């Protein structure tokens, strides 16, 4: 090491020293930028044939609402018929189409989760096409959302994030909840870790965005691990009644519990059977 | 029963008289007392087979109860709890088994006892006549006499000095209570009107404490935030806030940070530079009764309180657009510090949370 620094020091006055330092600086800056630049700035780097296939699918299945070039369609009243798609990114497409929310069955306050209509290759092609319209969040890699190997500490940390950021809408047990005007936060049962990650990244419909710079990818993974642990945990106290809180529990207590008490009271006070045959007088 | 008045059907005056205090008298009972119906024996009273069967039924119920009590003890030891609990059909086996067995053990004793009473215990009709609820005249007179005797013996009416000094001593007993209760806590004084926010304090993400740059926040983003001071340590390595002091300060200082398209925002007068590029920061505490709110609809810019459905429009200065809240959501003026992180311009300019008496 000392030898190296001695050598460098000896050559610092060489006519090429400035050039070498400049090149080194450029390479380091570029490398650092590539390392630290936000992931969502990457546009889809898919090859042209996939994009072309996606465009064909898009023109058939999506263009009637989102416009032929994904520019969106505005109604006469000035509201969005289908929003513009430039910049929504591949993650958004993968979430909306991959959970069956898109294509929409009918216009309404909210797109619901339903049967997925495209196969994985078609979804990939659609995502590639929409990603080519403008830079947006790309589909997270399995290493980002995979929860295998998360320990109890990570689950506990995820629980803290979950309670701070998610429970207000999605309910403490991820059972979902109502929002104004017929909208709702959906239940998270059966949602894959990838789609949960994409929802946080892109903020579908009324859901806010939780960007990777603020809720870090590792923290997102902890949240997913917590939800999955929550869902796989056995019901220690018997039937959770949908985890909806006091409404269903109160109804069960009133109808089943008080109903049983009333039935017993009626039985206790009722006349028992009488015999006609041997009146002793 | 001194005044007898013949109740006549259709005579309004007779009804009016009774309403004025005279006891209505029933003369010559219009409906004859039917008496008790003739006693009918139960099958178990007359049929020895039925009796023995009922006896067996009750004994079986008690026997089953014993069995479930034993099963309770068995399931207490058999089923695992803790890290790897025994699970049956998605339920924690231990809790469900313990509840079911103990519940049935108690229930079956109850059912057996009622069945015993209904089928086998003595079965006779009993008539218990009503009697006046008040004590006899003699008892009442005796009680008043004893009280008078006590007053005259003690001489409390004759000795006002004793009486008044006793009243004074009893009243003075209240003083120790007042002094002791005073230590339940200081009055809040001005604490409700201020929070820990001050100029230059960074906005950080709750739980993790990550400081935030405007470029980190996307349009439609929601951040549940706190002031950075809760994540900082004193020079001796201990946290600046901990315990109840942390909780007290946190409940007032909690914020939400949202980003909207700048053209969607209509800032109230004087608040034009309270945000940064469409990023606005509001108190997270509802102005109705103080629930934490973060149901943020990013497309409508509405923030909904889950407790009583108060809805605030964050694009319009946090104005209440629905629900019982009376005041707009307080806004925290923010700016960017020299390192590019979001910081507060000052404390909240009005008290956060629900209204209180002194606030008016």
Coordinates of N, CA, C and O in Angstrom, one line a residue, chain A residues 38 40 109 137 152 157 160-161 163-169 178-181 183 201-216 219 233-240 264 266-281, chain B residues 39-43 45-47 82-83 85-87 90-96 107 110-112 114-115 118-119 123 125 205-208 210-212 215-224 284 292-302 304 306 311:
Chain A
X38 N -32.9 7.1 -8.6 CA -34.1 6.4 -8.3 C -34.5 5.4 -9.3 O -34.4 5.6 -10.5
X40 N -37.4 4.4 -10.2 CA -38.5 4.6 -11.1 C -38.2 5.4 -12.3 O -39.0 5.6 -13.1
X109 N -67.3 3.8 -9.4 CA -66.5 4.6 -8.5 C -65.1 4.0 -8.4 O -64.1 4.7 -8.1
X137 N -42.4 4.0 -12.6 CA -41.9 2.8 -11.7 C -41.9 1.5 -12.5 O -42.9 1.2 -13.2
X152 N -38.5 -12.6 12.7 CA -39.5 -12.0 13.5 C -39.3 -10.5 13.8 O -40.2 -9.7 13.9
X157 N -41.1 -5.0 12.9 CA -40.9 -3.6 12.3 C -42.0 -3.3 11.3 O -42.5 -2.2 11.2
X160 N -45.1 -2.1 12.8 CA -45.1 -0.7 13.1 C -45.4 0.2 11.9 O -46.2 1.1 12.0
X161 N -44.8 -0.1 10.8 CA -45.1 0.7 9.6 C -46.5 0.5 9.2 O -47.2 1.4 8.7
X163 N -49.1 -0.3 11.0 CA -50.1 0.4 11.9 C -50.0 1.9 11.7 O -51.0 2.6 11.8
X164 N -48.9 2.5 11.3 CA -48.7 3.9 11.1 C -49.3 4.3 9.8 O -50.0 5.3 9.7
X165 N -49.1 3.5 8.7 CA -49.4 4.0 7.4 C -50.6 3.4 6.8 O -51.2 3.9 5.9
X166 N -51.0 2.2 7.1 CA -52.0 1.4 6.4 C -53.3 1.1 7.1 O -54.3 1.0 6.4
X167 N -53.3 1.0 8.4 CA -54.5 0.6 9.1 C -55.6 1.5 9.0 O -56.8 1.1 9.0
X168 N -55.3 2.8 8.8 CA -56.4 3.8 8.7 C -57.5 3.4 7.6 O -58.6 3.5 7.8
X169 N -57.0 2.9 6.5 CA -57.9 2.5 5.4 C -58.1 1.0 5.4 O -59.2 0.5 5.2
X178 N -64.4 0.9 4.4 CA -65.2 1.8 3.5 C -64.6 3.1 3.4 O -63.9 3.6 4.4
X179 N -64.7 3.8 2.3 CA -64.3 5.2 2.1 C -65.6 5.9 1.6 O -66.6 5.3 1.3
X180 N -65.5 7.3 1.5 CA -66.7 8.0 1.1 C -67.2 7.7 -0.3 O -66.3 7.3 -1.1
X181 N -68.4 7.9 -0.5 CA -68.9 7.8 -1.9 C -68.9 6.5 -2.5 O -68.7 6.4 -3.7
X183 N -66.6 4.3 -2.4 CA -65.2 3.8 -2.6 C -64.9 2.9 -1.4 O -65.5 3.0 -0.3
X201 N -46.0 1.3 -4.4 CA -45.1 2.1 -5.3 C -45.9 3.0 -6.2 O -45.5 4.1 -6.4
X202 N -47.1 2.6 -6.6 CA -47.8 3.3 -7.7 C -49.0 4.1 -7.1 O -49.5 5.0 -7.8
X203 N -49.6 3.7 -6.0 CA -50.8 4.3 -5.5 C -52.0 4.2 -6.4 O -52.4 5.2 -7.0
X204 N -52.5 3.0 -6.6 CA -53.6 2.8 -7.5 C -54.9 3.5 -7.0 O -55.1 3.5 -5.8
X205 N -55.6 4.1 -7.8 CA -56.9 4.8 -7.5 C -56.8 5.7 -6.4 O -56.0 6.6 -6.4
X206 N -57.5 5.6 -5.2 CA -57.5 6.5 -4.2 C -56.3 6.3 -3.3 O -56.0 7.1 -2.4
X207 N -55.6 5.2 -3.4 CA -54.5 4.9 -2.5 C -53.3 5.8 -2.7 O -53.0 6.1 -3.9
X208 N -52.8 6.4 -1.6 CA -51.6 7.3 -1.8 C -50.4 6.5 -2.3 O -50.3 5.3 -2.1
X209 N -49.4 7.2 -2.8 CA -48.1 6.6 -3.2 C -47.2 6.5 -1.9 O -47.3 7.4 -1.1
X210 N -46.5 5.4 -1.8 CA -45.5 5.4 -0.7 C -44.1 5.1 -1.4 O -43.8 3.9 -1.7
X211 N -43.4 6.2 -1.8 CA -42.3 6.0 -2.7 C -41.1 5.3 -2.0 O -41.0 5.3 -0.8
X212 N -40.3 4.7 -2.8 CA -39.1 3.9 -2.3 C -38.2 4.8 -1.5 O -37.4 4.3 -0.7
X213 N -38.2 6.1 -1.8 CA -37.2 7.0 -1.1 C -37.7 7.2 0.4 O -36.9 7.5 1.3
X214 N -39.0 7.2 0.6 CA -39.5 7.5 2.0 C -39.8 6.2 2.7 O -39.3 6.0 3.8
X215 N -40.6 5.3 2.1 CA -40.7 4.0 2.7 C -39.8 3.0 1.9 O -40.1 2.6 0.8
X216 N -38.6 2.8 2.5 CA -37.6 2.1 1.7 C -38.0 0.7 1.3 O -38.9 0.1 1.9
X219 N -38.3 -1.7 4.0 CA -39.4 -1.5 4.9 C -40.7 -1.9 4.2 O -41.6 -2.4 4.9
X233 N -51.6 -16.4 10.6 CA -51.7 -16.8 12.0 C -53.0 -17.4 12.3 O -54.0 -17.0 11.7
X234 N -53.1 -18.5 13.1 CA -54.4 -19.1 13.4 C -55.2 -18.1 14.2 O -54.7 -17.2 14.9
X235 N -56.6 -18.3 14.2 CA -57.5 -17.5 15.0 C -57.5 -18.1 16.4 O -58.1 -19.1 16.6
X236 N -56.8 -17.4 17.3 CA -56.7 -18.0 18.6 C -58.0 -18.0 19.4 O -58.3 -18.9 20.1
X237 N -58.8 -17.0 19.1 CA -60.1 -17.0 19.9 C -61.3 -17.5 19.2 O -62.4 -17.1 19.5
X238 N -61.1 -18.3 18.2 CA -62.3 -18.8 17.4 C -62.5 -17.9 16.2 O -61.6 -17.2 15.7
X239 N -63.8 -17.9 15.8 CA -64.1 -17.2 14.5 C -63.9 -15.7 14.7 O -64.4 -15.1 15.6
X240 N -63.1 -15.1 13.7 CA -62.9 -13.7 13.8 C -64.0 -12.9 13.3 O -64.0 -11.6 13.3
X264 N -83.4 -19.8 26.7 CA -83.3 -20.5 28.0 C -84.3 -20.0 29.0 O -85.0 -20.8 29.7
X266 N -87.2 -18.7 28.3 CA -88.5 -19.2 27.8 C -88.7 -20.6 28.3 O -89.7 -21.0 28.8
X267 N -87.6 -21.4 28.1 CA -87.7 -22.8 28.5 C -87.9 -23.0 30.0 O -88.7 -23.8 30.5
X268 N -87.1 -22.2 30.8 CA -87.2 -22.3 32.3 C -88.7 -22.0 32.7 O -89.2 -22.6 33.6
X269 N -89.3 -20.9 32.1 CA -90.6 -20.5 32.6 C -91.7 -21.2 32.0 O -92.9 -21.0 32.4
X270 N -91.5 -22.0 31.0 CA -92.6 -22.7 30.3 C -93.2 -23.8 31.2 O -92.6 -24.3 32.1
X271 N -94.5 -24.1 30.9 CA -95.2 -25.1 31.6 C -94.6 -26.5 31.2 O -94.4 -26.7 30.1
X272 N -94.4 -27.3 32.2 CA -93.9 -28.6 31.9 C -95.1 -29.5 31.5 O -96.3 -29.1 31.7
X273 N -94.8 -30.6 30.9 CA -95.9 -31.5 30.4 C -96.7 -32.0 31.6 O -96.2 -32.3 32.7
X274 N -98.1 -32.1 31.4 CA -98.9 -32.6 32.5 C -99.6 -33.9 32.0 O -99.8 -34.1 30.9
X275 N -99.9 -34.7 33.0 CA -100.5 -36.0 32.7 C -102.0 -35.9 33.1 O -102.3 -35.4 34.1
X276 N -102.8 -36.5 32.3 CA -104.2 -36.5 32.6 C -104.6 -37.8 33.3 O -105.7 -37.8 34.0
X277 N -103.7 -38.8 33.3 CA -104.3 -40.1 33.7 C -104.4 -40.3 35.2 O -105.4 -40.8 35.6
X278 N -103.5 -39.9 36.0 CA -103.7 -40.3 37.4 C -103.8 -39.2 38.4 O -103.0 -39.1 39.3
X279 N -104.7 -38.2 38.1 CA -104.9 -37.1 39.1 C -105.2 -37.6 40.5 O -106.2 -38.3 40.7
X280 N -104.3 -37.4 41.4 CA -104.5 -37.9 42.8 C -105.4 -37.0 43.5 O -105.9 -37.4 44.6
X281 N -105.8 -35.9 43.0 CA -106.6 -34.9 43.7 C -106.0 -34.4 45.0 O -106.4 -34.8 46.0
Chain B
X39 N -105.1 -29.0 40.3 CA -103.7 -29.5 40.1 C -103.6 -30.7 39.2 O -104.4 -31.6 39.4
X40 N -102.8 -30.5 38.2 CA -102.6 -31.7 37.3 C -101.2 -32.2 37.5 O -100.2 -31.5 37.4
X41 N -101.1 -33.5 37.8 CA -99.7 -34.0 38.1 C -98.9 -34.2 36.8 O -99.4 -34.2 35.7
X42 N -97.6 -34.2 36.9 CA -96.7 -34.4 35.8 C -96.6 -35.9 35.5 O -96.8 -36.7 36.5
X43 N -96.2 -36.3 34.3 CA -96.0 -37.7 34.1 C -95.0 -38.3 35.1 O -95.3 -39.5 35.6
X45 N -94.8 -37.7 38.2 CA -95.4 -37.8 39.5 C -96.2 -39.1 39.6 O -96.4 -39.7 40.6
X46 N -96.7 -39.5 38.4 CA -97.6 -40.7 38.4 C -97.1 -41.9 37.8 O -97.5 -43.0 38.1
X47 N -96.0 -41.7 36.9 CA -95.5 -42.9 36.2 C -94.1 -43.2 36.7 O -93.1 -42.4 36.4
X82 N -48.0 -20.8 22.3 CA -46.7 -20.2 22.2 C -46.3 -20.2 20.7 O -47.0 -19.9 19.8
X83 N -45.0 -20.5 20.5 CA -44.4 -20.3 19.2 C -45.0 -21.2 18.1 O -45.3 -20.7 17.0
X85 N -48.2 -23.1 18.0 CA -49.4 -23.6 18.7 C -50.1 -24.7 17.8 O -49.9 -24.8 16.6
X86 N -50.8 -25.6 18.5 CA -51.6 -26.6 17.8 C -52.8 -25.9 17.1 O -53.4 -25.0 17.7
X87 N -53.0 -26.2 15.9 CA -54.0 -25.5 15.1 C -55.0 -26.5 14.6 O -54.6 -27.6 14.1
X90 N -57.8 -24.0 11.4 CA -57.5 -22.6 11.3 C -57.7 -21.9 12.7 O -57.5 -20.7 12.8
X91 N -58.1 -22.6 13.7 CA -58.2 -22.0 15.0 C -57.1 -22.4 15.9 O -56.7 -23.6 15.8
X92 N -56.8 -21.6 16.9 CA -55.8 -22.0 17.9 C -56.5 -23.0 18.8 O -57.5 -22.7 19.5
X93 N -56.0 -24.3 18.7 CA -56.7 -25.4 19.4 C -56.9 -25.2 20.8 O -57.9 -25.5 21.4
X94 N -55.8 -24.7 21.5 CA -55.9 -24.6 23.0 C -57.1 -23.7 23.4 O -57.9 -24.1 24.2
X95 N -57.1 -22.5 22.9 CA -58.1 -21.5 23.4 C -59.5 -22.1 23.1 O -60.4 -22.0 23.9
X96 N -59.7 -22.6 21.9 CA -61.1 -23.1 21.5 C -61.5 -24.3 22.4 O -62.6 -24.3 22.9
X107 N -72.5 -25.2 31.5 CA -73.9 -25.2 30.9 C -74.7 -26.5 31.3 O -75.8 -26.4 31.6
X110 N -76.1 -26.4 34.7 CA -77.3 -25.6 34.7 C -78.5 -26.3 34.1 O -79.6 -26.3 34.7
X111 N -78.3 -26.9 32.9 CA -79.4 -27.6 32.3 C -79.9 -28.7 33.1 O -81.1 -28.9 33.3
X112 N -79.0 -29.5 33.7 CA -79.4 -30.6 34.6 C -80.2 -30.1 35.8 O -81.2 -30.7 36.1
X114 N -82.0 -27.4 36.1 CA -83.4 -27.0 35.7 C -84.2 -28.1 35.3 O -85.4 -28.2 35.7
X115 N -83.7 -29.1 34.6 CA -84.4 -30.3 34.3 C -84.9 -31.1 35.6 O -86.0 -31.5 35.7
X118 N -87.8 -29.1 37.0 CA -89.0 -29.2 36.2 C -89.6 -30.6 36.4 O -90.9 -30.7 36.3
X119 N -88.8 -31.6 36.4 CA -89.4 -33.0 36.3 C -89.5 -33.7 37.7 O -90.4 -34.5 37.8
X123 N -93.9 -30.5 43.2 CA -94.7 -29.7 42.3 C -96.0 -29.3 42.9 O -97.0 -30.0 42.7
X125 N -98.6 -25.8 43.7 CA -98.9 -24.4 43.5 C -98.8 -23.7 44.8 O -99.4 -24.2 45.8
X205 N -40.0 10.7 8.3 CA -41.0 9.6 8.3 C -41.2 8.9 9.6 O -40.2 8.7 10.3
X206 N -42.4 8.7 10.1 CA -42.6 8.1 11.4 C -42.1 6.7 11.3 O -41.9 6.1 10.3
X207 N -41.7 6.1 12.5 CA -41.2 4.8 12.7 C -39.7 4.8 12.3 O -38.9 4.4 13.1
X208 N -39.4 5.1 11.0 CA -38.0 5.0 10.6 C -37.2 6.2 10.9 O -36.0 6.2 11.1
X210 N -36.7 8.7 8.7 CA -36.0 9.1 7.5 C -36.3 10.6 7.1 O -37.4 10.9 7.0
X211 N -35.3 11.4 7.0 CA -35.5 12.8 6.5 C -36.0 12.8 5.1 O -35.7 11.9 4.3
X212 N -36.7 13.8 4.7 CA -37.4 13.8 3.4 C -36.9 14.9 2.5 O -36.9 16.1 3.0
X215 N -37.7 15.8 -3.7 CA -37.7 14.9 -4.8 C -38.1 13.5 -4.5 O -38.4 12.7 -5.3
X216 N -38.1 13.2 -3.1 CA -38.5 11.9 -2.7 C -40.0 11.7 -2.7 O -40.5 10.6 -2.7
X217 N -40.7 12.8 -2.8 CA -42.2 12.8 -2.6 C -42.8 12.9 -4.0 O -42.6 13.8 -4.8
X218 N -43.6 11.9 -4.4 CA -44.3 11.9 -5.7 C -45.7 12.5 -5.5 O -46.2 12.6 -4.5
X219 N -46.2 12.9 -6.7 CA -47.6 13.4 -6.7 C -48.5 12.3 -6.2 O -48.4 11.2 -6.7
X220 N -49.4 12.6 -5.3 CA -50.3 11.5 -4.8 C -49.7 10.8 -3.6 O -50.3 9.9 -3.1
X221 N -48.5 11.2 -3.1 CA -47.9 10.5 -2.0 C -48.4 11.0 -0.7 O -48.8 12.2 -0.5
X222 N -48.4 10.1 0.3 CA -48.8 10.4 1.7 C -47.7 9.9 2.5 O -47.2 8.8 2.4
X223 N -47.2 10.8 3.4 CA -46.2 10.4 4.4 C -46.7 10.7 5.8 O -47.2 11.8 6.1
X224 N -46.7 9.7 6.7 CA -47.1 9.9 8.1 C -45.8 10.3 8.8 O -44.9 9.5 8.9
X284 N -51.9 15.8 12.0 CA -52.6 14.5 11.7 C -53.7 14.4 12.7 O -54.4 13.3 12.7
X292 N -56.3 10.4 15.2 CA -55.3 10.5 14.2 C -55.9 10.2 12.8 O -56.6 9.2 12.7
X293 N -55.7 11.1 11.8 CA -56.3 10.8 10.5 C -55.3 10.6 9.5 O -54.4 11.4 9.3
X294 N -55.4 9.6 8.7 CA -54.6 9.4 7.5 C -55.3 8.7 6.4 O -54.7 8.1 5.5
X295 N -56.6 8.8 6.3 CA -57.4 8.2 5.2 C -57.3 9.2 4.1 O -58.2 10.0 3.9
X296 N -56.3 9.2 3.3 CA -56.0 10.2 2.3 C -56.4 9.7 0.9 O -55.9 8.7 0.5
X297 N -57.4 10.3 0.3 CA -57.8 10.0 -1.0 C -57.0 10.8 -2.0 O -57.3 12.0 -2.1
X298 N -56.0 10.2 -2.7 CA -55.1 11.0 -3.4 C -55.8 11.7 -4.7 O -55.3 12.7 -5.1
X299 N -56.9 11.1 -5.2 CA -57.5 11.7 -6.4 C -58.4 12.9 -6.0 O -58.5 13.8 -6.8
X300 N -59.1 12.8 -4.9 CA -60.1 13.8 -4.5 C -59.4 14.9 -3.6 O -60.0 15.9 -3.3
X301 N -58.2 14.6 -3.1 CA -57.5 15.4 -2.1 C -58.3 15.5 -0.8 O -58.1 16.5 0.0
X302 N -59.1 14.5 -0.5 CA -59.9 14.6 0.7 C -59.2 13.7 1.8 O -58.7 12.6 1.5
X304 N -60.1 11.9 5.3 CA -61.3 11.4 6.1 C -60.9 10.9 7.4 O -60.0 10.2 7.6
X306 N -61.6 8.5 10.4 CA -62.4 7.3 10.5 C -63.4 7.3 11.7 O -64.3 6.5 11.8
X311 N -64.5 15.3 7.1 CA -63.7 15.2 5.9 C -63.1 16.6 5.6 O -63.7 17.6 5.7

